[in-house]
PDB file of C-alpha atoms in Angstrom:
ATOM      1  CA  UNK A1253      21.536 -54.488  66.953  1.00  0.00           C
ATOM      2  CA  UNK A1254      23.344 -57.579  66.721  1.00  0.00           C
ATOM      3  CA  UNK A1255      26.593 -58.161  65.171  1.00  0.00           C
ATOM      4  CA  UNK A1256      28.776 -61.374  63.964  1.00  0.00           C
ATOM      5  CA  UNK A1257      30.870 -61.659  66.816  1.00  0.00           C
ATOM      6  CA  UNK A1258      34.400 -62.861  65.522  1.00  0.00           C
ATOM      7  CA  UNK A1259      36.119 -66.125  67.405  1.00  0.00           C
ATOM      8  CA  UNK A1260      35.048 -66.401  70.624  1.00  0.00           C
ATOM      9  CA  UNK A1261      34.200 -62.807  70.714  1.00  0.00           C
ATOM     10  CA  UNK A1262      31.022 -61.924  72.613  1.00  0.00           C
ATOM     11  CA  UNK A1263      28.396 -60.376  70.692  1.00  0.00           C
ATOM     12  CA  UNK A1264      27.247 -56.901  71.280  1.00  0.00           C
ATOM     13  CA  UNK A1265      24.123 -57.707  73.219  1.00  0.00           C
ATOM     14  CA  UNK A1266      26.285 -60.452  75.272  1.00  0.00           C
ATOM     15  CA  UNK A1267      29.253 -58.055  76.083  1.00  0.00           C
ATOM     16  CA  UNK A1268      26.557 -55.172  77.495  1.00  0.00           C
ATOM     17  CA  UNK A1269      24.861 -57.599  79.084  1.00  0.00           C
ATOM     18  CA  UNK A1270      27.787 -58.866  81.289  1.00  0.00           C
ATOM     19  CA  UNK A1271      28.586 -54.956  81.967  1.00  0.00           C
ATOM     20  CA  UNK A1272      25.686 -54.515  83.070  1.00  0.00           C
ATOM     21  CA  UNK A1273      25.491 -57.274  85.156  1.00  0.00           C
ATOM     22  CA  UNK A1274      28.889 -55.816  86.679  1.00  0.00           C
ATOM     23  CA  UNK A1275      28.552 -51.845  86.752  1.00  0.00           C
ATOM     24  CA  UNK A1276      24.765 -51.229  87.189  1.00  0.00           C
ATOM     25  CA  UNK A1277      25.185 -47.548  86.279  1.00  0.00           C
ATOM     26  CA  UNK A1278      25.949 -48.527  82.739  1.00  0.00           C
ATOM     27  CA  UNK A1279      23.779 -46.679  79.569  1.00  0.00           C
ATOM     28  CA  UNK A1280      23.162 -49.408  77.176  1.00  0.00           C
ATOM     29  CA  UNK A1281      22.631 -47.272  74.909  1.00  0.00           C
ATOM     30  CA  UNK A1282      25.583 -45.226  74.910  1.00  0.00           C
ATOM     31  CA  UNK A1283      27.553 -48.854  75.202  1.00  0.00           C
ATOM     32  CA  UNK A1284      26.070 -49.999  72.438  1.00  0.00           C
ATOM     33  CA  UNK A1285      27.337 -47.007  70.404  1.00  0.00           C
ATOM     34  CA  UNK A1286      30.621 -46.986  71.690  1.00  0.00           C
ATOM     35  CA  UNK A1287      31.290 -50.775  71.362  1.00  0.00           C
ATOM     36  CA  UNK A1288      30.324 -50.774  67.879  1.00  0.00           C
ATOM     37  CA  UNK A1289      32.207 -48.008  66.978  1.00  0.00           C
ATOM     38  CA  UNK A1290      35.232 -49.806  68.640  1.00  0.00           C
ATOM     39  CA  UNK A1291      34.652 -53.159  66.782  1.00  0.00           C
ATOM     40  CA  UNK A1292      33.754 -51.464  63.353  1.00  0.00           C
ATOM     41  CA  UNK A1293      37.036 -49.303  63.912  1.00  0.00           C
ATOM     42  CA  UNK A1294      39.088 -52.823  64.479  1.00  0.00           C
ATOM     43  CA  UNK A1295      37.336 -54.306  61.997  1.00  0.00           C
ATOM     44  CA  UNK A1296      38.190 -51.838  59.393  1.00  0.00           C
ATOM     45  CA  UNK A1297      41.868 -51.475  60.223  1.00  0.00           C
ATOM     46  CA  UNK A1298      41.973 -55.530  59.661  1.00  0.00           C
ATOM     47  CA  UNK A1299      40.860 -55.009  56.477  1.00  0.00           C
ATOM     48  CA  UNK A1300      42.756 -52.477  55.243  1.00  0.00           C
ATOM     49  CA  UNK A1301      45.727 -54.375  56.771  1.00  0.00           C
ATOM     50  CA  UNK A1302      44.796 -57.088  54.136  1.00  0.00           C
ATOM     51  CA  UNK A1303      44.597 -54.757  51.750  1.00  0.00           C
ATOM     52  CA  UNK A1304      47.866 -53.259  51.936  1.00  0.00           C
ATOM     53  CA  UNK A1305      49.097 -56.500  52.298  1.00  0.00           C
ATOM     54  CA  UNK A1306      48.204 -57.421  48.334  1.00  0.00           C
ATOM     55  CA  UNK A1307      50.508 -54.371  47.751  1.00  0.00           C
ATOM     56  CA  UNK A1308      53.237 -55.439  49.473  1.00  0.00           C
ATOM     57  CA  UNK A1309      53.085 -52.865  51.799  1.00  0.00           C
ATOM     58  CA  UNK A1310      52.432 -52.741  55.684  1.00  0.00           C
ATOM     59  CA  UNK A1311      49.360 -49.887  57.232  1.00  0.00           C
ATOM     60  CA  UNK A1312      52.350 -48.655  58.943  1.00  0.00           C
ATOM     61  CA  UNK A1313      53.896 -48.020  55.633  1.00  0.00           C
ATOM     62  CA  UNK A1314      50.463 -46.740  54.467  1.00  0.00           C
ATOM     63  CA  UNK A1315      50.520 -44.281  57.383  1.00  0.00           C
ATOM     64  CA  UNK A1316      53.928 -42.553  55.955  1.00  0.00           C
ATOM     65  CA  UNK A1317      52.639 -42.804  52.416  1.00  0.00           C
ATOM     66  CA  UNK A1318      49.670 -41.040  53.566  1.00  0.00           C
ATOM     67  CA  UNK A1319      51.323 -38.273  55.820  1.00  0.00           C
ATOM     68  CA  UNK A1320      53.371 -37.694  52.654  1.00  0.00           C
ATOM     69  CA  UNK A1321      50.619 -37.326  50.315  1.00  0.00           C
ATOM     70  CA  UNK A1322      49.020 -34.878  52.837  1.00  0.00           C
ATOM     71  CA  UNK A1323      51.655 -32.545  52.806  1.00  0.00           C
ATOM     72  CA  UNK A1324      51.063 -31.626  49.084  1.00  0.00           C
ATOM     73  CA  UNK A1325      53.623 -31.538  46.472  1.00  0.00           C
ATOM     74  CA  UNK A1326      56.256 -32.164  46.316  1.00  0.00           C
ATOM     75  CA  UNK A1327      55.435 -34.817  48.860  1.00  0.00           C
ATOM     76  CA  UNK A1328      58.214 -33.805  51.658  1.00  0.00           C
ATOM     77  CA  UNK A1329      58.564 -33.572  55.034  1.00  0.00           C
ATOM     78  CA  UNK A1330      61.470 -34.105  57.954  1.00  0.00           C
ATOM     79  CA  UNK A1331      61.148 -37.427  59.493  1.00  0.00           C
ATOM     80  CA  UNK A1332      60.349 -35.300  63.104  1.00  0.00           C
ATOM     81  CA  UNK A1333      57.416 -33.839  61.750  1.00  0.00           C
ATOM     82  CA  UNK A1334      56.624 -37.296  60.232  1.00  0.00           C
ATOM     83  CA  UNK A1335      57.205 -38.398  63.754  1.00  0.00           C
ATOM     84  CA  UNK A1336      54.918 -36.667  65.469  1.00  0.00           C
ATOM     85  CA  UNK A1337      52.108 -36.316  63.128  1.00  0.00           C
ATOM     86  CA  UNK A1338      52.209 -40.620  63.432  1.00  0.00           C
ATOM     87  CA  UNK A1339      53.026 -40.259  66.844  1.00  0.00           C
ATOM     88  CA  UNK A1340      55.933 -42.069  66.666  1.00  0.00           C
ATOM     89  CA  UNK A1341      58.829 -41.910  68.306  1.00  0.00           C
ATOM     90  CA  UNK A1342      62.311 -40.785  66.525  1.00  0.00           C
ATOM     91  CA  UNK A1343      63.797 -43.999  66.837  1.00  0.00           C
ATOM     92  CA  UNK A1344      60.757 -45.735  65.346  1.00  0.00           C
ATOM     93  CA  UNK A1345      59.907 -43.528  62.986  1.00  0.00           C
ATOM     94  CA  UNK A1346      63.845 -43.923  61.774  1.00  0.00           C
ATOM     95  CA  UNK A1347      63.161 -47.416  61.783  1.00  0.00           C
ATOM     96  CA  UNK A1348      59.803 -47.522  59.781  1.00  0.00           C
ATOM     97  CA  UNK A1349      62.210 -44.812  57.095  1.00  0.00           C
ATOM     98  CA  UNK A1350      64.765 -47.284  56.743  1.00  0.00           C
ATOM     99  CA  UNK A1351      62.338 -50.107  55.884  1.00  0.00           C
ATOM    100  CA  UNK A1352      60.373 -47.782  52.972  1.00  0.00           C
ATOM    101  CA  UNK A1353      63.559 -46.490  51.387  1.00  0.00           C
ATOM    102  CA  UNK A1354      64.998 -50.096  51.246  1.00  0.00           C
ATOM    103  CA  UNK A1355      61.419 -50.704  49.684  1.00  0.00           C
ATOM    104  CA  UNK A1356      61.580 -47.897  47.312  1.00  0.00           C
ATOM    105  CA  UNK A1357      58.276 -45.984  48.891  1.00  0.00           C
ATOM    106  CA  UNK A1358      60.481 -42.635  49.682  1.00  0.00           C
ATOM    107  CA  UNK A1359      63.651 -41.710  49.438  1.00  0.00           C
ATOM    108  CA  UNK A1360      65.931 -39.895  52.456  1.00  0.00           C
ATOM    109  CA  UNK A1361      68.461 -37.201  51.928  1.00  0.00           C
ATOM    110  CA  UNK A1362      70.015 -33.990  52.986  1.00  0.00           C
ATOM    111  CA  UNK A1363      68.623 -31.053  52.847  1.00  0.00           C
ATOM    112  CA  UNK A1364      70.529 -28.994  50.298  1.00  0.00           C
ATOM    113  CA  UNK A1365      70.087 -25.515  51.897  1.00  0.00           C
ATOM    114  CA  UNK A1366      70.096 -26.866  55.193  1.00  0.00           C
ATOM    115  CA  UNK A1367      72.840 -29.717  55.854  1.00  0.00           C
ATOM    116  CA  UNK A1368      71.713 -30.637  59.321  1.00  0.00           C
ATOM    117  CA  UNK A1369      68.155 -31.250  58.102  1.00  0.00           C
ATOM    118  CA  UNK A1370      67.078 -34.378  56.510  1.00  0.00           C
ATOM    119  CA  UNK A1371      63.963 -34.670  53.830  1.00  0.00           C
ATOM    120  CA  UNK A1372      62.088 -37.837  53.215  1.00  0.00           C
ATOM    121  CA  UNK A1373      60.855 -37.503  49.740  1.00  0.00           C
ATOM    122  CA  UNK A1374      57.557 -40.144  48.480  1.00  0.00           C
ATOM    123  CA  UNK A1375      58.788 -41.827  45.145  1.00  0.00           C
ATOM    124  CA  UNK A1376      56.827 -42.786  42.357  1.00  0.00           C
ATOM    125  CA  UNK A1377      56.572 -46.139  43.369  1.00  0.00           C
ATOM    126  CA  UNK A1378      55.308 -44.770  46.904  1.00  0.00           C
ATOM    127  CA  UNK A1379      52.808 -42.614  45.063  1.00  0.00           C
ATOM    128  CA  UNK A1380      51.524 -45.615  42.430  1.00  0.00           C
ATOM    129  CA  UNK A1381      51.436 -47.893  46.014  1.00  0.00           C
ATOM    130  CA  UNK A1382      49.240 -45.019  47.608  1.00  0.00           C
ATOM    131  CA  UNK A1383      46.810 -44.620  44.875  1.00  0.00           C
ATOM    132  CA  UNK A1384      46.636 -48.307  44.362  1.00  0.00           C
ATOM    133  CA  UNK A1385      45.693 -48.345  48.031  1.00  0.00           C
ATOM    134  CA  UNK A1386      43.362 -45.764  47.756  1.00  0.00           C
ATOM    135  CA  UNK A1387      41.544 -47.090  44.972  1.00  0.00           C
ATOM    136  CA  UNK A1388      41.196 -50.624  47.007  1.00  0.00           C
ATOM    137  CA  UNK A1389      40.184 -49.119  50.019  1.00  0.00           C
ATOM    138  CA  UNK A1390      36.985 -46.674  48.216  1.00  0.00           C
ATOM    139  CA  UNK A1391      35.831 -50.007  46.344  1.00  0.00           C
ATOM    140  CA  UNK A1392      35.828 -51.368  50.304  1.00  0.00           C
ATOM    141  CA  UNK A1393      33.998 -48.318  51.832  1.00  0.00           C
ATOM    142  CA  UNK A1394      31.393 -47.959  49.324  1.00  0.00           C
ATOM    143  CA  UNK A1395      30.984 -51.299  49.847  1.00  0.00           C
ATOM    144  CA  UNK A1396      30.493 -50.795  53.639  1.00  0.00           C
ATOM    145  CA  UNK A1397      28.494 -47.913  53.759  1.00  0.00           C
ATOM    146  CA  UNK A1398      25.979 -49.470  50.369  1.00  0.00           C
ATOM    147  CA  UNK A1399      22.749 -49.970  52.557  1.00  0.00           C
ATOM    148  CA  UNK A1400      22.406 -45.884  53.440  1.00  0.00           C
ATOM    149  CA  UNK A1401      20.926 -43.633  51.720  1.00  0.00           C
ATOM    150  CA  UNK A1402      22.971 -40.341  50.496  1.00  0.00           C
ATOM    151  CA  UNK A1403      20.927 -38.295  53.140  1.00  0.00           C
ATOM    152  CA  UNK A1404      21.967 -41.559  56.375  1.00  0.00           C
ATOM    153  CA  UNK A1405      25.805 -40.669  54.636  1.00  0.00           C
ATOM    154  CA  UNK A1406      25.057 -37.242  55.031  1.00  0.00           C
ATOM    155  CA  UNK A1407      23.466 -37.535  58.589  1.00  0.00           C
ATOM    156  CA  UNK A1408      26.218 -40.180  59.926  1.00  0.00           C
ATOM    157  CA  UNK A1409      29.013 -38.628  58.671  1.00  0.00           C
ATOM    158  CA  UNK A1410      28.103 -35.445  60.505  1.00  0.00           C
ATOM    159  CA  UNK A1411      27.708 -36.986  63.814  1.00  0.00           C
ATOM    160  CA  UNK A1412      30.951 -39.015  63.489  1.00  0.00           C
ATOM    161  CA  UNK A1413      32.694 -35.650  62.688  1.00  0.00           C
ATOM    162  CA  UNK A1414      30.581 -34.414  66.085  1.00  0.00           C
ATOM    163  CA  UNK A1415      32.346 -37.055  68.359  1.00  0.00           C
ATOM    164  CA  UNK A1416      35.256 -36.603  66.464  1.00  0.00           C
ATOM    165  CA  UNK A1417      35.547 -33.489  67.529  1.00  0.00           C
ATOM    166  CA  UNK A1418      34.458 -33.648  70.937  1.00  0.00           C
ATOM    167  CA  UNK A1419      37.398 -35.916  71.693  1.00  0.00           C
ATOM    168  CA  UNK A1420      40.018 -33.892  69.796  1.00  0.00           C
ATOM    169  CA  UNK A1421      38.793 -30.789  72.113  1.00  0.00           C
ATOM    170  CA  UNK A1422      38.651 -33.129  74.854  1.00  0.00           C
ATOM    171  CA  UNK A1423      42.387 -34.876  74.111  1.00  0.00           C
ATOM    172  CA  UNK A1424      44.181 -32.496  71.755  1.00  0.00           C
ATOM    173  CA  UNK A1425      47.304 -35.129  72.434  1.00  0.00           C
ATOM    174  CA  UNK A1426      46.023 -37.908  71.176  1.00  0.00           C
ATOM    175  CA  UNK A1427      45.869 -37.882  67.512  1.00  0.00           C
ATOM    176  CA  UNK A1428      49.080 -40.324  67.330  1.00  0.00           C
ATOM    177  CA  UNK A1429      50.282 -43.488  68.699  1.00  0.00           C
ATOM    178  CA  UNK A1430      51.673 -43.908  72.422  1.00  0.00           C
ATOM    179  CA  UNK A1431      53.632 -46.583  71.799  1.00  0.00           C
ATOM    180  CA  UNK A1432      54.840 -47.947  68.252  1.00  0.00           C
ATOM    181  CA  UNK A1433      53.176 -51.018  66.916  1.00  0.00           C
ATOM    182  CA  UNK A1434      55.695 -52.148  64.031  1.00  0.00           C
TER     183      UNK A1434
END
């Protein structure tokens, strides 16, 4: 399986190679899986960067919009909860707030029934910048995924959502960020 290795990146038959060569217990097999996985996942998140880029918006911003949109109508949620379901810290998370209600993406005010609580609300603009995003980003994907067959969608998708879930059992921490990357 080989790949186009990006600048002066090793391709996938080169990188398990040179494992190998250094830890002899090494699957190939199971490297190749996992390296390609981690390359297409990079790879990916580059382009979507671009994307979100035409928009004027950052994947960080993207992120919030998306968190947002998840919650459901009307599109609210403390920036704590926001927080942690980036897994972002307060201060960054505060920081990434101020940028998108300079921007217009969401707005930030008190809580009317509870003053000590704060609501970050997506705006229109947010919601038009989401969609926008969205509708970039499917035009990418089917792109990507083109060469299988509904059934190899079908079959990949389902082991995908298999590892997927193996980790989360595995690392029920680690759905967010350790360190933000603004």
């Amino acid at each position: 399986m080989g790949d186009t290795p990006g600048p002066s990146e090793p391709t996938l038959e080169e990188q398990i190679a040179a494992y190998q060569r250094e830890f002899q217990d090494l699957d190939p097999q199971v490297e190749e899986i996992v390296s390609a996985l981690g390359r297409l996942n990079r790879r990916m998140n580059v382009a979507y960067g671009r994307q979100t880029a035409t928009l004027g918006i950052s994947n960080a911003e993207w992120e919030v919009l998306k968190a947002l949109v998840l919650s459901g109508a009307p599109y609210q949620m403390g920036p704590g909860e926001l927080a942690k379901r980036l897994g972002l810290t307060p201060a960054a998370m505060t920081h990434r707030i101020d940028r998108m209600v300079a921007e217009g993406l969401v707005t930030r005010d008190r809580d009317e029934s509870n003053r000590v609580r704060v609501i970050v609300e997506l705006t229109a603009e947010g919601r038009e910048k989401w969609l926008e995003a969205m509708r970039l980003a499917t035009v990418f994907e089917e792109d990507l995924l083109q060469d299988l067959s509904p059934r190899e969608r079908g079959a990949l998708g389902e082991v995908l959502t298999r590892l997927l879930r193996r980790v989360e059992d595995a690392q029920p921490d680690a759905g967010g960020r350790l360190t933000d990357l603004d």
